[in-house]
XYZ file of C-alpha atoms in Angstrom:
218
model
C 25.117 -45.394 -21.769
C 23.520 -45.011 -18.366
C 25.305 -42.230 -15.651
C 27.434 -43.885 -12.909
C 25.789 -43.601 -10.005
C 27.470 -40.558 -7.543
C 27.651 -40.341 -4.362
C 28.130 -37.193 -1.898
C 28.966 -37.130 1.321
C 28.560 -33.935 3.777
C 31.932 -32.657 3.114
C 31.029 -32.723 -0.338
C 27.679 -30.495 0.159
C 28.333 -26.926 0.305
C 25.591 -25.006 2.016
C 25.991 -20.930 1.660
C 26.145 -19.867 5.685
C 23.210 -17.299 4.750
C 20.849 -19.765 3.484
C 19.230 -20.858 6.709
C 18.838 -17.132 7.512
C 17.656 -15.800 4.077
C 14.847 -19.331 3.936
C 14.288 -18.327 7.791
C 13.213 -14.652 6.849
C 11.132 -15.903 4.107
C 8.816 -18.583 5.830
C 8.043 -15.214 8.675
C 7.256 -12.870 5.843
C 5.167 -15.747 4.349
C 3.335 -16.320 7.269
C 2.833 -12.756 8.055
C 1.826 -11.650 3.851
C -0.310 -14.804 3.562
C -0.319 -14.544 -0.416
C -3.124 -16.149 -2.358
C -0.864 -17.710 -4.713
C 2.858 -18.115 -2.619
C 4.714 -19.072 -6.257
C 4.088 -15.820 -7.740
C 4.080 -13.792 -4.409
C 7.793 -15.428 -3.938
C 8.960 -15.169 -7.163
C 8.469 -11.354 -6.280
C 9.823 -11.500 -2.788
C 13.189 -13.010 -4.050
C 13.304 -10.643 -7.119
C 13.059 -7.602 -4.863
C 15.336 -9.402 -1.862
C 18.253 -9.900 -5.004
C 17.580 -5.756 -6.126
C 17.969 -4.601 -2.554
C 14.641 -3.593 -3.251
C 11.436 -3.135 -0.429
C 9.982 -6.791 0.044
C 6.474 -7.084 -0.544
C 5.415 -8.251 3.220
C 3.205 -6.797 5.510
C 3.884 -5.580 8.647
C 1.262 -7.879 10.486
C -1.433 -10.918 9.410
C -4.558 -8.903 8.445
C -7.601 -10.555 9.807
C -10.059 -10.908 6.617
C -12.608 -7.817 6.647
C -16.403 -9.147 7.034
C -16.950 -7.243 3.760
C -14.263 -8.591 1.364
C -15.788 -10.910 -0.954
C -12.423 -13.032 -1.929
C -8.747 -13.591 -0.345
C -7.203 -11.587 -2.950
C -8.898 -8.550 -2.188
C -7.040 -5.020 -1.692
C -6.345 -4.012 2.147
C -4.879 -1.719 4.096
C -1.605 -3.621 4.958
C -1.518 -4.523 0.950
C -1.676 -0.338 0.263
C 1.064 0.036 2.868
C 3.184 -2.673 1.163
C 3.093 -0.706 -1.947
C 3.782 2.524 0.002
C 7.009 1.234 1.456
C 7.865 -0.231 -2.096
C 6.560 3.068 -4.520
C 6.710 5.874 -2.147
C 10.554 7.238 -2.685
C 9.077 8.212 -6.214
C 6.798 11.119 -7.105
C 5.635 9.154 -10.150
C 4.973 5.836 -10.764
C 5.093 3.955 -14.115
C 2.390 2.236 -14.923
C 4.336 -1.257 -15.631
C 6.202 -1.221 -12.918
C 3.130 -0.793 -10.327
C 1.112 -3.372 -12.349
C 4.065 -5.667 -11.358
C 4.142 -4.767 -7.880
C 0.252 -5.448 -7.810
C 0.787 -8.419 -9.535
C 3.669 -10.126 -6.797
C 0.865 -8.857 -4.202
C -1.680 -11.248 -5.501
C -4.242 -8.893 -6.718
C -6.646 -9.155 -9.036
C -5.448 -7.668 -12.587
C -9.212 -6.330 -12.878
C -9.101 -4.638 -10.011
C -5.901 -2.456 -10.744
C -7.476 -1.498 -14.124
C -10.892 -0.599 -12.103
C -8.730 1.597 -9.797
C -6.832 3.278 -12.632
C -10.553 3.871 -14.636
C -11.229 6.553 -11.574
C -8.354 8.977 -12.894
C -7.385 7.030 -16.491
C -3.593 8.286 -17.465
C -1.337 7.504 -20.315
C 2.215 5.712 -18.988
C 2.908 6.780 -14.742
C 0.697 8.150 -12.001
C 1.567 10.486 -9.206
C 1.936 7.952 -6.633
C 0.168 9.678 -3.351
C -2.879 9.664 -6.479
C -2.766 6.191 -6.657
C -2.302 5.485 -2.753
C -5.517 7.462 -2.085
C -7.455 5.746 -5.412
C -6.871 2.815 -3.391
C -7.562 4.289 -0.247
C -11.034 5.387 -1.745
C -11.758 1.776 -2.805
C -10.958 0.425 0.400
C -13.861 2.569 2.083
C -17.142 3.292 0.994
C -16.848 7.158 2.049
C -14.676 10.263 1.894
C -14.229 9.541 5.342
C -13.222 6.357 5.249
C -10.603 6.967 2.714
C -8.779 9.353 4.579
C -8.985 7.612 7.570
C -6.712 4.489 5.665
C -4.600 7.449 4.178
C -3.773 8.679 7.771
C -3.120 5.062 8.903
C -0.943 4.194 6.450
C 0.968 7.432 6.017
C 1.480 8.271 10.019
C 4.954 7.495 11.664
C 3.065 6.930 15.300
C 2.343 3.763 16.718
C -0.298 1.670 15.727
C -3.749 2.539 17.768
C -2.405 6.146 18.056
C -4.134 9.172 16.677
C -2.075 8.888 13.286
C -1.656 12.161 12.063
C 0.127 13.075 8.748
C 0.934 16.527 7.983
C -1.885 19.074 7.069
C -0.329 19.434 3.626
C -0.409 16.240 2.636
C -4.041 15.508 4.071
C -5.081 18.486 2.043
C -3.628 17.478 -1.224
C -5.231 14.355 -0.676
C -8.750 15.546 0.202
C -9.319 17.799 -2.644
C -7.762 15.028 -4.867
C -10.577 12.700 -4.181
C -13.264 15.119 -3.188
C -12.429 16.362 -6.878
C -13.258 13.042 -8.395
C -17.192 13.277 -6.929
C -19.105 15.875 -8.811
C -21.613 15.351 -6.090
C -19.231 17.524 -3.738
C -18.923 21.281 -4.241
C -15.818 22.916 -4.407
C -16.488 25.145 -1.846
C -17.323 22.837 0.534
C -14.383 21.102 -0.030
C -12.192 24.443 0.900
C -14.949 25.466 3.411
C -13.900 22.178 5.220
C -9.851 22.524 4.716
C -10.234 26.128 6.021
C -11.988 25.359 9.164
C -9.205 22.534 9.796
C -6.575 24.625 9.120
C -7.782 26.974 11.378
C -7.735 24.201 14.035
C -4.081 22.546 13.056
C -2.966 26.179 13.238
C -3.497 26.493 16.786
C -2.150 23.410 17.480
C 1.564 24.888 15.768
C 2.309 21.220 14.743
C 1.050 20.996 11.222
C -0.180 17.391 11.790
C -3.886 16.094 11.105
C -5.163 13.311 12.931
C -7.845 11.141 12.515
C -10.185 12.704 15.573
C -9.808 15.446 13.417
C -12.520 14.397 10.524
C -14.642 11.897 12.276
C -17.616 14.052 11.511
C -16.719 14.091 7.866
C -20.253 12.552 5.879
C -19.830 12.939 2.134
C -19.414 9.628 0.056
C -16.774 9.606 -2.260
C-alpha cells in the first residue's frame, strides 16, 4: 500500500536556533583546514565539536610548500592542530593519535614512518612525537627546532618565538639523540653555550635567532 503523500508547511519545520551558527563555523574551519578528503575530516570535526573536544582546524590556510610532493602531506599548521588537540597529556596512546592523524587526512604510512624513528609499544610522550614530526618536516636539526619554536611559542606570528630553555633543551637532545652522527658532547657543548646566553637574558626563553647557526642534519 503506497504512503500518503505529506505535506509540511514552515510552522511544521523545526530548525534548532544553533544550527545556522554551528553549519556557519564549520564551512570557516573548512575553508581554513582545507582537508584532502572533507567526509572523513568532518566526521572528525563533529565528533570532537559533540566531546567538547579541540577541533581539528588550523589556525590559517597553509600555502602548499614547493617541496611537498602530495596535498596530504604533514605541515606545520597540521603539527599545531595536533598540539592544541594532544598537548594537555604527557602521554599519548597510540590509537587515539592514529585517529587524530587519521581526521587530519594524513597518510596512514606516514604516521607508521614517523613512529619507526623511536618504535614504542602502546603511547608516546607527546612533546616526542611533536618533535618526530617536527624532524620530518625539515631536513635538518635546525630546521626541526625552528617548527618546534613556531608551534610551541605564545608570541605573535612573525615574532622571534621563543619557548622556554627547558623545553628547547629536552627537545634538542631528544632528536640530536636519534643521529648517531652527532656526538654527545657536542650536543651539551651547544646547550651549555646557550644557556650561558638565556642566562643573561634572566627570561628563560629561547628564540629562534638563537640557533640560526645550528648545521648538523638530523
Amino acid at each position: 500500500m503506497p504512503l500518503p503523500d505529506t505535506m509540511f508547511c514552515a510552522q511544521q519545520i523545526h530548525i534548532p536556533p544553533e544550527l545556522p551558527d554551528i553549519l556557519k563555523q564549520f564551512t570557516k574551519a573548512a575553508i581554513r583546514t582545507q582537508p584532502a578528503d572533507v567526509l572523513q575530516w568532518s566526521a572528525g570535526y563533529f565528533s570532537a565539536l559533540s566531546r567538547g573536544d579541540p577541533l581539528p582546524v588550523k589556525d590559517r590556510i597553509e600555502m602548499p610548500m614547493a617541496t611537498q610532493k602530495t596535498d596530504t602531506g604533514l605541515t606545520q599548521g597540521l603539527l599545531k592542530v595536533l598540539h592544541k588537540q594532544c598537548s594537555h597529556k604527557e602521554y599519548v596512546e597510540l590509537a587515539d593519535l592514529e585517529q587524530k592523524w587519521k581526521n587530519l587526512c594524513l597518510p596512514i604510512e606516514k604516521f607508521k614512518v614517523l613512529l619507526q624513528l623511536d618504535p614504542c609499544e602502546n603511547k608516546i610522550e607527546w612533546i616526542k612525537f611533536l618533535a618526530l614530526g617536527c624532524s620530518m618536516l625539515g631536513g635538518s636539526l635546525n630546521t626541526a627546532m625552528k617548527h618546534l619554536c613556531e608551534i610551541l611559542t605564545s608570541d605573535p606570528e612573525g615574532g622571534p618565538a621563543r619557548i622556554p630553555f627547558e623545553i628547547f633543551s629536552y627537545v634538542y637532545r631528544y632528536l640530536s639523540g636519534l643521529d648517531k652522527e652527532i656526538p654527545a658532547s657536542d650536543t651539551e657543548s651547544y646547550l651549555s653555550s646557550l644557556k650561558d646566553k638565556v642566562d643573561s637574558r634572566k627570561n628563560g626563553m629561547v628564540g629562534l635567532s638563537d640557533f640560526f647557526t645550528l648545521k648538523k642534519k638530523i
